[in-house]
């Protein structure tokens, strides 16, 4: 999170739009991701803490300064001693800050301190300590939600978190299988079939990382065996694809790739109006004239 999101390269025309709006939009996305995953209060830098809901850059610096002066945080309630963190800030940020091996075992979960009383009530109903309640499916399955004084959705969220505390909500990352024989640019040869990952999608095609520190280009005409108006109709960033090397130029550092070359011929899905039957025979010109003659014939 120390890297400016604009430096990553998020689009072909990112420098043509209003830079202030772009910066705000990128920070909003980063803030959403950070709050969904949560951060470790005792190890995170101020650059990461500033993305937590309710925490400003100045407050993040105060948290790090307090941690350097007094040592690691032992509980979430200790946050109230940090300058700049009032009741409202604590209410917004506490649920996203994690403390491992703290005084309260719930501090390492996403359960908000406001709901600690509900968890204590659950533990009392089962006559078991809170620490043993966490990640214990046997105890959690015995809970009678009718005896708990909290809303149905609140209880459901708490139980889900207790079953898998600190769960990473992100999807499993699947890395592409780069070829062991292709490590450098000079190893890339025409007609090779390689696996890679799409790194960027532009108006004219898609760039694919094949593991040689130089992305190859799949032109829009080589993306699919059917007609497409936009490359995004065929691929998306992060997608793992199979490509065939069309050419590689060491002087210009350009690699031309194709996905279409590995696909079969396009299927013709067009159907006639009478699919499955012979098309009706059209009358000849003589038959048409006879029909007109009979139509206007005076009896």
mmCIF file of C-alpha atoms in Angstrom:
data_model
loop_
_atom_site.group_PDB
_atom_site.id
_atom_site.type_symbol
_atom_site.label_atom_id
_atom_site.label_comp_id
_atom_site.label_asym_id
_atom_site.label_seq_id
_atom_site.Cartn_x
_atom_site.Cartn_y
_atom_site.Cartn_z
ATOM 1 C CA UNK A 1 0.000 0.000 0.000
ATOM 2 C CA UNK A 2 3.029 2.281 -0.088
ATOM 3 C CA UNK A 3 2.815 2.449 -3.884
ATOM 4 C CA UNK A 4 0.682 5.184 -5.414
ATOM 5 C CA UNK A 5 -2.155 3.326 -7.223
ATOM 6 C CA UNK A 6 -1.657 5.593 -10.246
ATOM 7 C CA UNK A 7 1.851 4.175 -10.652
ATOM 8 C CA UNK A 8 0.519 0.667 -11.179
ATOM 9 C CA UNK A 9 -1.024 1.506 -14.551
ATOM 10 C CA UNK A 10 -4.760 1.008 -14.306
ATOM 11 C CA UNK A 11 -5.771 1.966 -17.823
ATOM 12 C CA UNK A 12 -4.741 3.222 -21.207
ATOM 13 C CA UNK A 13 -6.189 6.723 -20.760
ATOM 14 C CA UNK A 14 -5.630 7.226 -17.024
ATOM 15 C CA UNK A 15 -3.614 10.427 -17.612
ATOM 16 C CA UNK A 16 -6.307 11.974 -19.818
ATOM 17 C CA UNK A 17 -8.948 12.173 -17.079
ATOM 18 C CA UNK A 18 -9.200 14.599 -14.161
ATOM 19 C CA UNK A 19 -6.318 13.570 -11.896
ATOM 20 C CA UNK A 20 -8.036 14.689 -8.721
ATOM 21 C CA UNK A 21 -11.126 12.594 -9.436
ATOM 22 C CA UNK A 22 -8.925 9.652 -10.437
ATOM 23 C CA UNK A 23 -7.006 9.880 -7.167
ATOM 24 C CA UNK A 24 -10.230 10.015 -5.145
ATOM 25 C CA UNK A 25 -11.701 7.045 -6.982
ATOM 26 C CA UNK A 26 -8.574 4.949 -6.525
ATOM 27 C CA UNK A 27 -8.350 5.773 -2.820
ATOM 28 C CA UNK A 28 -12.010 4.824 -2.372
ATOM 29 C CA UNK A 29 -11.376 1.406 -3.903
ATOM 30 C CA UNK A 30 -8.257 0.840 -1.770
ATOM 31 C CA UNK A 31 -10.134 1.920 1.356
ATOM 32 C CA UNK A 32 -12.938 -0.527 0.567
ATOM 33 C CA UNK A 33 -10.473 -3.396 0.114
ATOM 34 C CA UNK A 34 -8.545 -2.594 3.305
ATOM 35 C CA UNK A 35 -11.694 -2.399 5.402
ATOM 36 C CA UNK A 36 -13.019 -5.645 3.993
ATOM 37 C CA UNK A 37 -9.855 -7.564 4.863
ATOM 38 C CA UNK A 38 -8.921 -5.712 8.069
ATOM 39 C CA UNK A 39 -5.467 -4.659 9.301
ATOM 40 C CA UNK A 40 -3.185 -5.715 12.152
ATOM 41 C CA UNK A 41 -3.048 -2.824 14.606
ATOM 42 C CA UNK A 42 0.419 -3.760 15.903
ATOM 43 C CA UNK A 43 2.238 -4.303 12.608
ATOM 44 C CA UNK A 44 0.579 -2.033 10.038
ATOM 45 C CA UNK A 45 2.331 1.121 8.883
ATOM 46 C CA UNK A 46 0.642 4.514 8.928
ATOM 47 C CA UNK A 47 0.323 4.384 5.135
ATOM 48 C CA UNK A 48 -1.979 1.384 5.526
ATOM 49 C CA UNK A 49 -3.780 2.527 8.671
ATOM 50 C CA UNK A 50 -4.878 5.765 6.982
ATOM 51 C CA UNK A 51 -7.208 3.771 4.721
ATOM 52 C CA UNK A 52 -9.193 2.399 7.679
ATOM 53 C CA UNK A 53 -12.641 3.955 7.990
ATOM 54 C CA UNK A 54 -12.596 6.969 10.311
ATOM 55 C CA UNK A 55 -8.783 7.149 10.474
ATOM 56 C CA UNK A 56 -7.123 10.173 8.897
ATOM 57 C CA UNK A 57 -3.454 10.460 7.970
ATOM 58 C CA UNK A 58 -2.732 12.429 11.121
ATOM 59 C CA UNK A 59 -4.558 9.886 13.282
ATOM 60 C CA UNK A 60 -2.632 7.032 11.633
ATOM 61 C CA UNK A 61 0.655 8.780 12.476
ATOM 62 C CA UNK A 62 -0.545 9.211 16.082
ATOM 63 C CA UNK A 63 -1.318 5.480 16.321
ATOM 64 C CA UNK A 64 2.172 4.540 15.133
ATOM 65 C CA UNK A 65 3.764 7.109 17.477
ATOM 66 C CA UNK A 66 1.752 5.771 20.449
ATOM 67 C CA UNK A 67 2.757 2.211 19.528
ATOM 68 C CA UNK A 68 6.444 3.169 19.326
ATOM 69 C CA UNK A 69 6.285 4.892 22.709
ATOM 70 C CA UNK A 70 4.127 2.468 24.724
ATOM 71 C CA UNK A 71 4.673 -0.835 22.918
ATOM 72 C CA UNK A 72 2.125 -3.039 21.205
ATOM 73 C CA UNK A 73 -1.591 -2.627 21.788
ATOM 74 C CA UNK A 74 -3.089 -5.191 24.145
ATOM 75 C CA UNK A 75 -6.753 -4.400 23.470
ATOM 76 C CA UNK A 76 -8.950 -2.356 21.173
ATOM 77 C CA UNK A 77 -10.112 -0.184 24.065
ATOM 78 C CA UNK A 78 -6.543 1.097 24.363
ATOM 79 C CA UNK A 79 -7.129 2.988 21.119
ATOM 80 C CA UNK A 80 -9.073 5.605 23.060
ATOM 81 C CA UNK A 81 -5.778 6.729 24.609
ATOM 82 C CA UNK A 82 -4.364 7.724 21.228
ATOM 83 C CA UNK A 83 -4.639 11.488 20.540
ATOM 84 C CA UNK A 84 -7.248 12.208 17.907
ATOM 85 C CA UNK A 85 -9.334 9.077 18.458
ATOM 86 C CA UNK A 86 -12.653 9.978 20.012
ATOM 87 C CA UNK A 87 -15.818 7.958 20.499
ATOM 88 C CA UNK A 88 -16.974 8.420 16.895
ATOM 89 C CA UNK A 89 -13.628 7.472 15.353
ATOM 90 C CA UNK A 90 -13.382 4.419 17.620
ATOM 91 C CA UNK A 91 -16.882 3.350 16.603
ATOM 92 C CA UNK A 92 -15.987 3.555 12.900
ATOM 93 C CA UNK A 93 -12.514 1.996 13.012
ATOM 94 C CA UNK A 94 -12.515 -0.607 15.809
ATOM 95 C CA UNK A 95 -14.138 -3.397 13.805
ATOM 96 C CA UNK A 96 -11.474 -3.215 11.098
ATOM 97 C CA UNK A 97 -8.454 -3.284 13.424
ATOM 98 C CA UNK A 98 -7.159 -6.678 14.551
ATOM 99 C CA UNK A 99 -5.030 -7.508 17.611
ATOM 100 C CA UNK A 100 -3.465 -10.945 17.780
ATOM 101 C CA UNK A 101 -2.732 -12.517 21.170
ATOM 102 C CA UNK A 102 -4.439 -9.642 22.976
ATOM 103 C CA UNK A 103 -6.273 -9.529 26.276
ATOM 104 C CA UNK A 104 -9.621 -10.200 24.631
ATOM 105 C CA UNK A 105 -9.723 -13.073 22.087
ATOM 106 C CA UNK A 106 -12.465 -11.221 20.183
ATOM 107 C CA UNK A 107 -10.003 -8.460 19.297
ATOM 108 C CA UNK A 108 -8.557 -10.688 16.560
ATOM 109 C CA UNK A 109 -11.945 -11.111 14.899
ATOM 110 C CA UNK A 110 -14.178 -8.772 12.905
ATOM 111 C CA UNK A 111 -16.730 -8.691 15.741
ATOM 112 C CA UNK A 112 -17.211 -5.049 16.745
ATOM 113 C CA UNK A 113 -16.695 -4.189 20.436
ATOM 114 C CA UNK A 114 -20.359 -3.115 20.548
ATOM 115 C CA UNK A 115 -21.294 -6.769 19.993
ATOM 116 C CA UNK A 116 -18.949 -8.251 22.600
ATOM 117 C CA UNK A 117 -21.862 -8.449 25.049
ATOM 118 C CA UNK A 118 -23.750 -10.657 22.580
ATOM 119 C CA UNK A 119 -20.804 -13.053 22.346
ATOM 120 C CA UNK A 120 -20.526 -13.104 26.139
ATOM 121 C CA UNK A 121 -24.211 -13.980 26.307
ATOM 122 C CA UNK A 122 -23.663 -16.829 23.845
ATOM 123 C CA UNK A 123 -20.714 -18.127 25.870
ATOM 124 C CA UNK A 124 -22.756 -18.019 29.107
ATOM 125 C CA UNK A 125 -25.618 -19.940 27.495
ATOM 126 C CA UNK A 126 -23.173 -22.712 26.590
ATOM 127 C CA UNK A 127 -21.236 -22.440 29.863
ATOM 128 C CA UNK A 128 -17.899 -22.122 28.052
ATOM 129 C CA UNK A 129 -15.138 -19.473 27.869
ATOM 130 C CA UNK A 130 -15.125 -17.146 24.860
ATOM 131 C CA UNK A 131 -11.681 -18.377 23.779
ATOM 132 C CA UNK A 132 -13.007 -21.943 23.444
ATOM 133 C CA UNK A 133 -16.070 -20.721 21.575
ATOM 134 C CA UNK A 134 -14.043 -19.369 18.685
ATOM 135 C CA UNK A 135 -13.591 -21.878 15.836
ATOM 136 C CA UNK A 136 -15.432 -24.579 17.787
ATOM 137 C CA UNK A 137 -18.111 -25.901 15.446
ATOM 138 C CA UNK A 138 -19.492 -28.260 18.085
ATOM 139 C CA UNK A 139 -20.343 -25.427 20.481
ATOM 140 C CA UNK A 140 -21.513 -23.016 17.779
ATOM 141 C CA UNK A 141 -23.970 -25.560 16.379
ATOM 142 C CA UNK A 142 -25.607 -25.874 19.809
ATOM 143 C CA UNK A 143 -26.522 -22.210 20.059
ATOM 144 C CA UNK A 144 -30.223 -21.450 20.405
ATOM 145 C CA UNK A 145 -30.571 -18.050 18.749
ATOM 146 C CA UNK A 146 -33.966 -17.545 20.385
ATOM 147 C CA UNK A 147 -32.247 -17.138 23.744
ATOM 148 C CA UNK A 148 -29.930 -14.387 22.479
ATOM 149 C CA UNK A 149 -31.121 -10.801 22.780
ATOM 150 C CA UNK A 150 -29.946 -9.515 19.384
ATOM 151 C CA UNK A 151 -31.209 -9.213 15.842
ATOM 152 C CA UNK A 152 -31.209 -12.235 13.530
ATOM 153 C CA UNK A 153 -28.754 -10.692 11.051
ATOM 154 C CA UNK A 154 -26.423 -9.555 13.837
ATOM 155 C CA UNK A 155 -26.303 -13.044 15.342
ATOM 156 C CA UNK A 156 -25.768 -14.589 11.917
ATOM 157 C CA UNK A 157 -22.794 -12.308 11.179
ATOM 158 C CA UNK A 158 -21.270 -12.944 14.614
ATOM 159 C CA UNK A 159 -21.557 -16.723 14.302
ATOM 160 C CA UNK A 160 -20.081 -16.652 10.811
ATOM 161 C CA UNK A 161 -17.082 -14.702 12.094
ATOM 162 C CA UNK A 162 -16.645 -16.965 15.132
ATOM 163 C CA UNK A 163 -16.552 -20.005 12.851
ATOM 164 C CA UNK A 164 -13.756 -18.528 10.743
ATOM 165 C CA UNK A 165 -12.095 -15.642 12.601
ATOM 166 C CA UNK A 166 -9.817 -13.477 10.507
ATOM 167 C CA UNK A 167 -10.996 -15.177 7.328
ATOM 168 C CA UNK A 168 -9.635 -13.569 4.189
ATOM 169 C CA UNK A 169 -12.693 -12.778 2.035
ATOM 170 C CA UNK A 170 -10.634 -12.547 -1.134
ATOM 171 C CA UNK A 171 -10.991 -15.289 -3.741
ATOM 172 C CA UNK A 172 -8.264 -17.881 -4.008
ATOM 173 C CA UNK A 173 -5.441 -16.649 -6.201
ATOM 174 C CA UNK A 174 -4.536 -18.979 -9.058
ATOM 175 C CA UNK A 175 -1.129 -18.277 -10.577
ATOM 176 C CA UNK A 176 -0.403 -19.062 -14.229
ATOM 177 C CA UNK A 177 1.912 -21.968 -15.025
ATOM 178 C CA UNK A 178 4.800 -20.289 -16.804
ATOM 179 C CA UNK A 179 6.973 -22.521 -18.977
ATOM 180 C CA UNK A 180 10.180 -23.594 -17.256
ATOM 181 C CA UNK A 181 12.054 -23.378 -20.574
ATOM 182 C CA UNK A 182 11.039 -19.754 -21.191
ATOM 183 C CA UNK A 183 12.793 -17.402 -18.777
ATOM 184 C CA UNK A 184 14.308 -14.677 -20.934
ATOM 185 C CA UNK A 185 13.208 -12.784 -24.027
ATOM 186 C CA UNK A 186 15.585 -14.794 -26.212
ATOM 187 C CA UNK A 187 13.810 -18.006 -25.159
ATOM 188 C CA UNK A 188 10.585 -16.936 -26.870
ATOM 189 C CA UNK A 189 10.288 -18.538 -30.306
ATOM 190 C CA UNK A 190 7.508 -18.477 -32.919
ATOM 191 C CA UNK A 191 4.870 -21.259 -32.778
ATOM 192 C CA UNK A 192 5.384 -21.772 -29.027
ATOM 193 C CA UNK A 193 2.215 -22.366 -27.023
ATOM 194 C CA UNK A 194 2.465 -20.719 -23.609
ATOM 195 C CA UNK A 195 0.281 -19.953 -20.631
ATOM 196 C CA UNK A 196 0.069 -16.409 -19.321
ATOM 197 C CA UNK A 197 -2.052 -13.887 -17.519
ATOM 198 C CA UNK A 198 -3.745 -10.818 -18.986
ATOM 199 C CA UNK A 199 -2.191 -7.716 -17.444
ATOM 200 C CA UNK A 200 -3.995 -4.957 -19.349
ATOM 201 C CA UNK A 201 -6.847 -4.610 -21.838
ATOM 202 C CA UNK A 202 -6.793 -1.722 -24.308
ATOM 203 C CA UNK A 203 -8.826 -0.636 -27.322
ATOM 204 C CA UNK A 204 -6.513 -2.431 -29.739
ATOM 205 C CA UNK A 205 -5.895 -5.669 -27.853
ATOM 206 C CA UNK A 206 -4.667 -7.241 -24.639
ATOM 207 C CA UNK A 207 -1.218 -7.508 -23.061
ATOM 208 C CA UNK A 208 -0.271 -10.904 -21.658
ATOM 209 C CA UNK A 209 2.531 -11.716 -19.207
ATOM 210 C CA UNK A 210 4.190 -14.984 -20.285
ATOM 211 C CA UNK A 211 6.964 -14.872 -17.680
ATOM 212 C CA UNK A 212 9.801 -13.108 -19.541
ATOM 213 C CA UNK A 213 9.549 -9.629 -17.962
ATOM 214 C CA UNK A 214 8.079 -8.282 -21.220
ATOM 215 C CA UNK A 215 4.364 -8.519 -21.916
ATOM 216 C CA UNK A 216 3.269 -9.766 -25.302
ATOM 217 C CA UNK A 217 0.423 -8.231 -27.305
ATOM 218 C CA UNK A 218 -2.613 -10.129 -28.519
ATOM 219 C CA UNK A 219 -4.103 -7.856 -31.178
ATOM 220 C CA UNK A 220 -7.890 -7.560 -31.210
ATOM 221 C CA UNK A 221 -7.922 -9.514 -34.488
ATOM 222 C CA UNK A 222 -6.163 -12.411 -32.734
ATOM 223 C CA UNK A 223 -8.308 -12.532 -29.599
ATOM 224 C CA UNK A 224 -11.222 -14.590 -30.869
ATOM 225 C CA UNK A 225 -12.438 -16.633 -33.821
ATOM 226 C CA UNK A 226 -15.624 -14.564 -33.876
ATOM 227 C CA UNK A 227 -16.182 -10.882 -34.513
ATOM 228 C CA UNK A 228 -15.799 -8.668 -31.420
ATOM 229 C CA UNK A 229 -16.118 -4.892 -31.148
ATOM 230 C CA UNK A 230 -14.085 -4.541 -27.966
ATOM 231 C CA UNK A 231 -11.247 -6.700 -26.552
ATOM 232 C CA UNK A 232 -13.134 -6.752 -23.247
ATOM 233 C CA UNK A 233 -15.687 -9.032 -24.897
ATOM 234 C CA UNK A 234 -13.053 -11.777 -25.079
ATOM 235 C CA UNK A 235 -10.733 -11.257 -22.098
ATOM 236 C CA UNK A 236 -10.392 -9.380 -18.834
ATOM 237 C CA UNK A 237 -7.464 -8.320 -16.676
ATOM 238 C CA UNK A 238 -6.170 -11.137 -14.469
ATOM 239 C CA UNK A 239 -7.528 -13.884 -16.714
ATOM 240 C CA UNK A 240 -5.250 -16.868 -17.359
ATOM 241 C CA UNK A 241 -5.047 -17.668 -21.060
ATOM 242 C CA UNK A 242 -3.245 -19.920 -23.535
ATOM 243 C CA UNK A 243 -1.457 -18.100 -26.359
ATOM 244 C CA UNK A 244 0.585 -18.970 -29.426
ATOM 245 C CA UNK A 245 3.674 -16.944 -30.269
ATOM 246 C CA UNK A 246 3.398 -15.392 -33.716
ATOM 247 C CA UNK A 247 6.671 -13.475 -33.631
ATOM 248 C CA UNK A 248 9.248 -11.981 -31.290
ATOM 249 C CA UNK A 249 11.543 -9.065 -32.098
ATOM 250 C CA UNK A 250 14.515 -8.705 -29.761
ATOM 251 C CA UNK A 251 15.449 -5.257 -31.152
ATOM 252 C CA UNK A 252 12.079 -3.631 -30.511
ATOM 253 C CA UNK A 253 11.257 -5.901 -27.535
ATOM 254 C CA UNK A 254 7.898 -6.804 -29.043
ATOM 255 C CA UNK A 255 6.110 -10.123 -28.808
ATOM 256 C CA UNK A 256 3.089 -10.837 -30.995
ATOM 257 C CA UNK A 257 0.702 -13.439 -29.594
ATOM 258 C CA UNK A 258 -2.501 -15.081 -30.715
ATOM 259 C CA UNK A 259 -5.391 -16.770 -28.940
ATOM 260 C CA UNK A 260 -7.386 -17.306 -32.122
ATOM 261 C CA UNK A 261 -4.700 -19.638 -33.492
ATOM 262 C CA UNK A 262 -5.498 -22.129 -30.716
ATOM 263 C CA UNK A 263 -9.251 -22.033 -31.327
ATOM 264 C CA UNK A 264 -11.246 -24.089 -33.774
ATOM 265 C CA UNK A 265 -13.125 -22.573 -36.703
ATOM 266 C CA UNK A 266 -16.010 -20.309 -35.788
ATOM 267 C CA UNK A 267 -19.364 -22.065 -35.770
ATOM 268 C CA UNK A 268 -22.091 -20.658 -37.987
ATOM 269 C CA UNK A 269 -25.036 -20.285 -35.656
ATOM 270 C CA UNK A 270 -27.315 -18.653 -38.203
ATOM 271 C CA UNK A 271 -30.497 -20.623 -38.769
ATOM 272 C CA UNK A 272 -33.031 -20.419 -41.546
ATOM 273 C CA UNK A 273 -36.610 -19.558 -40.806
ATOM 274 C CA UNK A 274 -37.628 -23.155 -41.450
ATOM 275 C CA UNK A 275 -34.768 -24.819 -39.594
ATOM 276 C CA UNK A 276 -34.711 -28.555 -40.182
ATOM 277 C CA UNK A 277 -36.944 -28.347 -43.302
ATOM 278 C CA UNK A 278 -36.346 -27.684 -46.958
ATOM 279 C CA UNK A 279 -36.953 -24.028 -47.881
ATOM 280 C CA UNK A 280 -40.243 -23.546 -49.774
ATOM 281 C CA UNK A 281 -39.974 -23.472 -53.570
ATOM 282 C CA UNK A 282 -40.512 -20.085 -55.185
ATOM 283 C CA UNK A 283 -43.011 -19.893 -58.088
ATOM 284 C CA UNK A 284 -41.604 -19.263 -61.557
ATOM 285 C CA UNK A 285 -42.315 -16.110 -63.545
ATOM 286 C CA UNK A 286 -44.843 -17.968 -65.760
ATOM 287 C CA UNK A 287 -46.708 -19.197 -62.683
ATOM 288 C CA UNK A 288 -46.766 -15.673 -61.219
ATOM 289 C CA UNK A 289 -48.262 -14.244 -64.480
ATOM 290 C CA UNK A 290 -50.886 -16.980 -64.529
ATOM 291 C CA UNK A 291 -51.844 -16.193 -60.940
ATOM 292 C CA UNK A 292 -52.231 -12.502 -61.772
ATOM 293 C CA UNK A 293 -54.278 -13.323 -64.870
ATOM 294 C CA UNK A 294 -56.643 -15.478 -62.856
ATOM 295 C CA UNK A 295 -56.937 -12.812 -60.167
ATOM 296 C CA UNK A 296 -58.091 -10.071 -62.547
ATOM 297 C CA UNK A 297 -60.068 -12.358 -64.849
ATOM 298 C CA UNK A 298 -63.626 -11.103 -65.406
ATOM 299 C CA UNK A 299 -66.206 -13.883 -65.084
#
